Amino acid sequence: AVAALGEAGGMICLLPGTYEVAASIVGVELTAPVTVIGLGDSPADVIVQPATGSATRLFTLSNAVARVANLTMRNGKPGKAEKDDYLHSSGGNVLIYTEGGCVENCILRDGSTSTTWSAGGGNAALMGGTLRNCELIGGRNNVNAHDQWVQGGGSLMVNQIVRESTVTIENCLIRDCTYGTAPVALYAHGGLTMKNCTVANCTGAETGGFYVNNKVYGTATLPQIVNCAVFGTARGTNGKTEATTYEDVCKIVPTYRNKAYNRILTEEQLAQCFVNCASANATLGTAAWGWLATSTPGFTDAANGDYTLTATSPLADCNGTYVGYVPYVAPHEPKFKFKGTVVIFR
């Protein structure tokens, strides 16, 4: 159906149900201005998953106007690619290329990467584009090599290979990431802007939370992570949690092989990446870091995955600003006006 729309693009509407993607490396590839949208009352009503017994990424976006919205992607895993071929082995559920595209109001869950050294982003990998109003649940980086080329990001990886590209992540919840040999919740190079997101209950070898650097081929760009909450994260070795330090929450990049293209961040530079964020870590609450440090974030029911804030939560008014993720309820898509070809699947 996507191919039939041609370069002009159009809209593909999915009525409530489960849809399977045939085995391939790229899955459903959106190279034109195509919107794929679920017509259910919530993203949980429309499920996209690999065909039974197959391994495939579900969506690949490489057009600035391409869009996937209001559905659930689950269990995506790219077909095995060549060693160090992170373009094909990363982004279990979705990969957004430098050209851009948008995934919004979606649930991305239990995606994983191919077992190559440079894979990352079990649920999503972004080299450009936007991720907005999404929940990322679970997710695993299957890389099984303690190697400096491991990209990491059990749930989410931002890896820009073109310095002019931009990545925006807004109002997302990243939770319950499984243990792996790499950083878990987010692995990010420079050029990222991340706002009002919550990371919770994630454990990884390097860090359970954010792992950031400025590897955009020699530029001085630093990721900007603003109004974000990080709780219940930890480092671990073979599943054992280490002592609580700020590196449980955010990690300074280690030395890379190709030092000509990578500049190691100091602790002071790393602190500049974060603005008005919150965690339970006392070190991050010092003046050098400027986080809100609290052991009582006031989540409504974290044990059952509800990370909305109670009325008395200190995150609800942190320096006059709401910190963290707010569940998004989209209007029914049929109310939207759309010009072009529309295909409805039942």
Tab-separated table of C-alpha atoms in Angstrom:
chain	number	residue	atom	x	y	z
A	1	ALA	CA	0.000	0.000	0.000
A	2	VAL	CA	2.846	2.414	0.785
A	3	ALA	CA	4.498	1.763	-2.566
A	4	ALA	CA	1.198	2.274	-4.395
A	5	LEU	CA	0.922	5.813	-3.033
A	6	GLY	CA	4.082	6.797	-4.900
A	7	GLU	CA	6.136	9.962	-4.414
A	8	ALA	CA	3.018	12.078	-3.833
A	9	GLY	CA	2.334	10.173	-0.627
A	10	GLY	CA	-0.967	9.907	1.185
A	11	MET	CA	-2.538	8.452	4.308
A	12	ILE	CA	-2.877	4.837	5.399
A	13	CYS	CA	-5.506	4.373	8.116
A	14	LEU	CA	-5.490	1.264	10.294
A	15	LEU	CA	-8.735	0.287	11.996
A	16	PRO	CA	-8.448	-1.417	15.408
A	17	GLY	CA	-6.741	-4.792	15.156
A	18	THR	CA	-3.336	-6.452	14.807
A	19	TYR	CA	-1.212	-6.046	11.681
A	20	GLU	CA	1.887	-8.084	10.809
A	21	VAL	CA	4.956	-6.880	8.918
A	22	ALA	CA	6.734	-9.374	6.678
A	23	ALA	CA	10.364	-10.204	7.449
A	24	SER	CA	12.912	-7.676	6.184
A	25	ILE	CA	15.605	-5.376	7.547
A	26	VAL	CA	13.759	-2.090	7.016
A	27	GLY	CA	10.112	-3.125	7.537
A	28	VAL	CA	7.549	-0.587	6.280
A	29	GLU	CA	9.705	2.054	4.601
A	30	LEU	CA	8.339	5.614	4.384
A	31	THR	CA	10.447	7.527	1.862
A	32	ALA	CA	7.556	9.791	0.712
A	33	PRO	CA	5.185	12.093	2.654
A	34	VAL	CA	3.097	9.185	3.937
A	35	THR	CA	1.117	9.088	7.185
A	36	VAL	CA	0.378	5.714	8.787
A	37	ILE	CA	-2.182	6.197	11.526
A	38	GLY	CA	-4.283	4.075	13.839
A	39	LEU	CA	-7.968	4.951	14.106
A	40	GLY	CA	-8.574	3.473	17.543
A	41	ASP	CA	-9.517	5.414	20.656
A	42	SER	CA	-5.964	4.858	21.960
A	43	PRO	CA	-2.637	3.608	20.564
A	44	ALA	CA	-3.287	0.245	22.224
A	45	ASP	CA	-6.182	-0.442	19.830
A	46	VAL	CA	-3.953	-0.819	16.750
A	47	ILE	CA	-0.951	-3.153	17.030
A	48	VAL	CA	1.830	-3.540	14.464
A	49	GLN	CA	4.226	-6.447	14.975
A	50	PRO	CA	6.515	-8.783	13.004
A	51	ALA	CA	4.974	-11.734	11.218
A	52	THR	CA	4.992	-14.903	13.323
A	53	GLY	CA	8.455	-16.390	13.590
A	54	SER	CA	10.178	-13.561	11.740
A	55	ALA	CA	12.611	-10.804	12.694
A	56	THR	CA	12.074	-7.355	11.213
A	57	ARG	CA	12.148	-3.702	12.081
A	58	LEU	CA	8.595	-2.381	11.819
A	59	PHE	CA	9.068	1.134	10.363
A	60	THR	CA	11.855	3.089	8.680
A	61	LEU	CA	11.266	6.820	8.051
A	62	SER	CA	13.378	8.913	5.677
A	63	ASN	CA	11.127	11.816	4.701
A	64	ALA	CA	10.614	15.002	6.716
A	65	VAL	CA	6.820	14.752	6.320
A	66	ALA	CA	6.531	10.992	6.938
A	67	ARG	CA	4.511	10.237	10.062
A	68	VAL	CA	3.432	7.264	12.176
A	69	ALA	CA	0.801	7.996	14.819
A	70	ASN	CA	-1.687	6.556	17.314
A	71	LEU	CA	-0.641	2.896	17.272
A	72	THR	CA	1.457	0.337	19.115
A	73	MET	CA	4.683	-1.113	17.721
A	74	ARG	CA	5.893	-4.215	19.499
A	75	ASN	CA	8.573	-6.926	19.278
A	76	GLY	CA	10.406	-5.368	16.343
A	77	LYS	CA	13.924	-6.613	15.655
A	78	PRO	CA	15.917	-5.897	12.474
A	79	GLY	CA	17.055	-8.862	10.438
A	80	LYS	CA	20.702	-9.656	11.056
A	81	ALA	CA	23.023	-7.169	9.353
A	82	GLU	CA	26.754	-7.103	8.743
A	83	LYS	CA	29.181	-6.347	11.568
A	84	ASP	CA	29.267	-2.608	12.430
A	85	ASP	CA	26.296	-1.935	10.127
A	86	TYR	CA	24.341	0.024	12.721
A	87	LEU	CA	22.057	1.577	10.109
A	88	HIS	CA	20.468	-1.803	9.478
A	89	SER	CA	20.897	-3.388	12.893
A	90	SER	CA	19.591	-0.547	15.095
A	91	GLY	CA	16.074	0.604	15.895
A	92	GLY	CA	14.066	-2.494	16.723
A	93	ASN	CA	10.634	-0.946	16.268
A	94	VAL	CA	11.524	2.172	14.280
A	95	LEU	CA	14.488	3.941	12.699
A	96	ILE	CA	14.283	7.592	11.617
A	97	TYR	CA	16.996	8.620	9.186
A	98	THR	CA	18.698	12.003	8.893
A	99	GLU	CA	16.035	13.170	6.418
A	100	GLY	CA	13.555	13.136	9.300
A	101	GLY	CA	9.997	12.093	9.994
A	102	CYS	CA	7.797	11.949	13.072
A	103	VAL	CA	6.503	9.232	15.401
A	104	GLU	CA	3.859	10.549	17.777
A	105	ASN	CA	1.240	9.328	20.225
A	106	CYS	CA	2.527	5.760	19.934
A	107	ILE	CA	3.464	2.941	22.278
A	108	LEU	CA	6.811	1.345	21.404
A	109	ARG	CA	7.449	-1.778	23.410
A	110	ASP	CA	9.757	-4.779	23.699
A	111	GLY	CA	11.824	-4.017	20.619
A	112	SER	CA	15.390	-5.270	20.326
A	113	THR	CA	18.468	-4.860	18.158
A	114	SER	CA	20.398	-7.247	15.971
A	115	THR	CA	23.447	-8.846	17.554
A	116	THR	CA	26.091	-6.722	15.841
A	117	TRP	CA	28.732	-4.667	17.591
A	118	SER	CA	27.344	-1.257	16.709
A	119	ALA	CA	23.605	-1.752	17.162
A	120	GLY	CA	21.487	0.369	19.488
A	121	GLY	CA	17.979	1.532	20.259
A	122	GLY	CA	15.882	-1.526	21.018
A	123	ASN	CA	12.665	0.453	20.646
A	124	ALA	CA	13.811	3.368	18.494
A	125	ALA	CA	16.913	4.805	16.825
A	126	LEU	CA	16.913	8.389	15.532
A	127	MET	CA	19.435	10.112	13.281
A	128	GLY	CA	16.949	12.911	12.646
A	129	GLY	CA	13.266	13.687	13.094
A	130	THR	CA	10.932	13.795	16.061
A	131	LEU	CA	9.593	11.430	18.713
A	132	ARG	CA	6.634	12.992	20.516
A	133	ASN	CA	3.994	11.938	23.075
A	134	CYS	CA	5.149	8.317	23.130
A	135	GLU	CA	5.623	5.574	25.704
A	136	LEU	CA	8.702	3.370	25.280
A	137	ILE	CA	8.327	0.225	27.377
A	138	GLY	CA	10.954	-2.469	27.744
A	139	GLY	CA	13.451	-2.657	24.926
A	140	ARG	CA	16.794	-4.410	24.777
A	141	ASN	CA	20.134	-3.952	23.104
A	142	ASN	CA	21.218	-7.473	22.197
A	143	VAL	CA	24.856	-6.549	21.621
A	144	ASN	CA	26.968	-9.064	23.510
A	145	ALA	CA	30.419	-7.526	23.239
A	146	HIS	CA	32.249	-5.287	25.708
A	147	ASP	CA	33.618	-3.142	22.914
A	148	GLN	CA	34.016	0.608	22.563
A	149	TRP	CA	31.991	0.610	19.358
A	150	VAL	CA	28.863	-0.607	21.111
A	151	GLN	CA	26.283	2.121	20.517
A	152	GLY	CA	24.002	1.194	23.394
A	153	GLY	CA	20.562	2.479	24.176
A	154	GLY	CA	18.476	-0.495	25.224
A	155	SER	CA	15.310	1.505	24.595
A	156	LEU	CA	16.319	4.613	22.633
A	157	MET	CA	19.394	5.724	20.672
A	158	VAL	CA	20.099	9.103	19.078
A	159	ASN	CA	23.056	8.786	16.713
A	160	GLN	CA	23.615	11.628	14.278
A	161	ILE	CA	25.991	11.028	11.394
A	162	VAL	CA	25.365	14.407	9.760
A	163	ARG	CA	26.122	17.508	11.808
A	164	GLU	CA	23.254	19.548	10.341
A	165	SER	CA	20.605	17.019	11.345
A	166	THR	CA	18.447	17.601	14.405
A	167	VAL	CA	16.594	15.240	16.728
A	168	THR	CA	13.709	16.287	18.976
A	169	ILE	CA	12.185	14.103	21.690
A	170	GLU	CA	9.231	15.604	23.538
A	171	ASN	CA	6.886	14.389	26.254
A	172	CYS	CA	7.883	10.706	26.250
A	173	LEU	CA	7.942	8.055	28.969
A	174	ILE	CA	10.812	5.531	28.882
A	175	ARG	CA	10.370	2.758	31.410
A	176	ASP	CA	11.148	-0.819	32.410
A	177	CYS	CA	14.166	-1.327	30.158
A	178	THR	CA	15.758	-4.735	30.514
A	179	TYR	CA	19.385	-5.242	31.470
A	180	GLY	CA	22.008	-5.315	28.722
A	181	THR	CA	25.744	-4.859	28.227
A	182	ALA	CA	25.280	-1.219	27.223
A	183	PRO	CA	23.574	1.959	28.495
A	184	VAL	CA	19.860	1.391	28.760
A	185	ALA	CA	17.337	4.239	28.552
A	186	LEU	CA	18.992	6.708	26.169
A	187	TYR	CA	22.273	6.814	24.276
A	188	ALA	CA	22.705	10.235	22.652
A	189	HIS	CA	25.232	12.093	20.556
A	190	GLY	CA	25.136	15.889	20.126
A	191	GLY	CA	22.331	17.836	18.517
A	192	LEU	CA	19.537	16.269	20.568
A	193	THR	CA	16.837	18.383	22.194
A	194	MET	CA	14.827	16.399	24.751
A	195	LYS	CA	12.044	18.018	26.770
A	196	ASN	CA	9.577	16.899	29.443
A	197	CYS	CA	10.378	13.203	29.438
A	198	THR	CA	10.376	10.665	32.271
A	199	VAL	CA	12.820	7.759	32.572
A	200	ALA	CA	11.959	5.153	35.201
A	201	ASN	CA	12.961	1.683	36.365
A	202	CYS	CA	15.891	1.068	34.007
A	203	THR	CA	19.196	-0.697	34.716
A	204	GLY	CA	22.206	-0.978	32.414
A	205	ALA	CA	25.898	-1.786	32.457
A	206	GLU	CA	27.106	1.790	31.955
A	207	THR	CA	24.082	3.668	33.279
A	208	GLY	CA	20.362	3.149	33.585
A	209	GLY	CA	19.511	6.648	32.433
A	210	PHE	CA	21.191	9.040	29.965
A	211	TYR	CA	24.508	8.357	28.262
A	212	VAL	CA	25.531	11.462	26.334
A	213	ASN	CA	28.414	12.914	24.365
A	214	ASN	CA	29.050	15.347	21.532
A	215	LYS	CA	30.100	12.929	18.813
A	216	VAL	CA	28.866	14.808	15.766
A	217	TYR	CA	32.080	14.539	13.787
A	218	GLY	CA	34.105	17.069	15.687
A	219	THR	CA	31.427	19.650	16.501
A	220	ALA	CA	31.044	21.147	19.963
A	221	THR	CA	27.282	20.528	20.029
A	222	LEU	CA	25.976	19.149	23.306
A	223	PRO	CA	22.620	17.450	23.819
A	224	GLN	CA	20.054	19.569	25.646
A	225	ILE	CA	17.877	17.644	28.102
A	226	VAL	CA	15.312	19.918	29.723
A	227	ASN	CA	12.557	19.393	32.333
A	228	CYS	CA	13.166	15.628	32.500
A	229	ALA	CA	12.695	13.235	35.424
A	230	VAL	CA	14.949	10.195	35.970
A	231	PHE	CA	14.064	7.777	38.780
A	232	GLY	CA	14.769	4.144	39.601
A	233	THR	CA	17.809	3.896	37.315
A	234	ALA	CA	21.048	2.107	38.142
A	235	ARG	CA	24.226	0.660	36.740
A	236	GLY	CA	24.781	-3.039	37.086
A	237	THR	CA	27.169	-5.865	36.243
A	238	ASN	CA	25.586	-9.214	35.496
A	239	GLY	CA	22.348	-7.838	36.858
A	240	LYS	CA	23.803	-6.628	40.155
A	241	THR	CA	23.191	-2.996	41.026
A	242	GLU	CA	26.237	-0.952	41.963
A	243	ALA	CA	26.403	1.732	44.616
A	244	THR	CA	24.206	4.740	43.894
A	245	THR	CA	26.171	7.511	42.151
A	246	TYR	CA	25.240	10.164	39.657
A	247	GLU	CA	26.474	7.801	36.935
A	248	ASP	CA	23.449	5.638	37.658
A	249	VAL	CA	21.478	8.511	36.139
A	250	CYS	CA	23.823	9.998	33.517
A	251	LYS	CA	27.169	8.910	32.179
A	252	ILE	CA	30.234	10.671	30.772
A	253	VAL	CA	31.356	9.198	27.453
A	254	PRO	CA	34.447	6.939	27.573
A	255	THR	CA	37.379	7.145	25.169
A	256	TYR	CA	36.537	6.140	21.607
A	257	ARG	CA	38.917	4.535	19.129
A	258	ASN	CA	38.605	7.370	16.634
A	259	LYS	CA	39.645	10.284	18.821
A	260	ALA	CA	39.746	12.655	15.849
A	261	TYR	CA	35.947	12.651	15.781
A	262	ASN	CA	35.150	12.417	19.471
A	263	ARG	CA	35.868	14.802	22.313
A	264	ILE	CA	35.511	13.426	25.814
A	265	LEU	CA	33.121	15.406	28.017
A	266	THR	CA	34.241	16.612	31.403
A	267	GLU	CA	31.848	16.428	34.337
A	268	GLU	CA	31.282	20.168	34.026
A	269	GLN	CA	30.364	19.851	30.346
A	270	LEU	CA	28.037	16.961	31.066
A	271	ALA	CA	26.234	19.057	33.665
A	272	GLN	CA	25.571	21.696	30.992
A	273	CYS	CA	23.482	19.188	29.034
A	274	PHE	CA	20.773	19.145	31.707
A	275	VAL	CA	18.405	21.975	32.597
A	276	ASN	CA	15.776	21.807	35.358
A	277	CYS	CA	15.828	18.011	35.662
A	278	ALA	CA	14.979	15.841	38.679
A	279	SER	CA	16.205	12.583	40.238
A	280	ALA	CA	16.770	11.005	43.630
A	281	ASN	CA	20.555	11.393	43.396
A	282	ALA	CA	22.023	13.790	45.952
A	283	THR	CA	25.085	14.694	43.865
A	284	LEU	CA	22.880	15.915	41.034
A	285	GLY	CA	21.112	18.147	43.536
A	286	THR	CA	24.277	20.163	44.200
A	287	ALA	CA	24.870	23.600	42.709
A	288	ALA	CA	27.325	22.194	40.152
A	289	TRP	CA	24.555	20.136	38.550
A	290	GLY	CA	21.421	22.077	39.492
A	291	TRP	CA	18.947	19.171	39.481
A	292	LEU	CA	16.022	18.832	41.854
A	293	ALA	CA	17.020	15.977	44.166
A	294	THR	CA	14.084	14.214	45.828
A	295	SER	CA	13.367	10.682	46.965
A	296	THR	CA	9.619	11.284	46.704
A	297	PRO	CA	8.791	12.243	43.108
A	298	GLY	CA	5.075	11.754	43.728
A	299	PHE	CA	4.184	9.389	40.899
A	300	THR	CA	0.556	8.276	40.992
A	301	ASP	CA	1.207	4.501	40.840
A	302	ALA	CA	4.719	3.718	39.632
A	303	ALA	CA	4.423	0.049	40.582
A	304	ASN	CA	1.748	-0.345	37.907
A	305	GLY	CA	3.356	1.894	35.300
A	306	ASP	CA	1.445	5.102	36.073
A	307	TYR	CA	4.048	7.879	36.169
A	308	THR	CA	1.638	10.789	36.162
A	309	LEU	CA	2.224	13.202	39.031
A	310	THR	CA	0.047	13.689	42.072
A	311	ALA	CA	-1.074	17.202	42.984
A	312	THR	CA	1.541	17.368	45.766
A	313	SER	CA	4.477	16.143	43.681
A	314	PRO	CA	7.550	18.416	43.845
A	315	LEU	CA	7.974	17.790	40.108
A	316	ALA	CA	4.647	19.492	39.363
A	317	ASP	CA	6.187	22.873	40.166
A	318	CYS	CA	9.958	22.777	39.810
A	319	ASN	CA	11.209	26.336	39.382
A	320	GLY	CA	7.762	27.205	38.091
A	321	THR	CA	7.795	24.436	35.478
A	322	TYR	CA	6.301	20.945	35.213
A	323	VAL	CA	9.016	18.285	35.039
A	324	GLY	CA	8.477	14.972	33.285
A	325	TYR	CA	5.955	13.314	31.011
A	326	VAL	CA	2.247	14.117	30.742
A	327	PRO	CA	0.028	11.449	29.104
A	328	TYR	CA	-1.264	12.726	25.795
A	329	VAL	CA	-4.779	12.126	24.512
A	330	ALA	CA	-5.045	12.694	20.772
A	331	PRO	CA	-8.233	13.860	19.081
A	332	HIS	CA	-9.930	11.315	16.846
A	333	GLU	CA	-8.047	11.405	13.563
A	334	PRO	CA	-11.173	11.366	11.322
A	335	LYS	CA	-11.794	14.935	12.499
A	336	PHE	CA	-8.558	16.010	10.824
A	337	LYS	CA	-8.646	17.325	7.286
A	338	PHE	CA	-6.244	15.636	4.891
A	339	LYS	CA	-5.681	16.256	1.198
A	340	GLY	CA	-4.473	13.370	-0.919
A	341	THR	CA	-4.939	9.629	-1.238
A	342	VAL	CA	-6.391	7.795	1.771
A	343	VAL	CA	-6.231	4.004	2.125
A	344	ILE	CA	-8.160	2.304	4.937
A	345	PHE	CA	-7.198	-1.181	6.150
A	346	ARG	CA	-9.591	-3.439	7.973
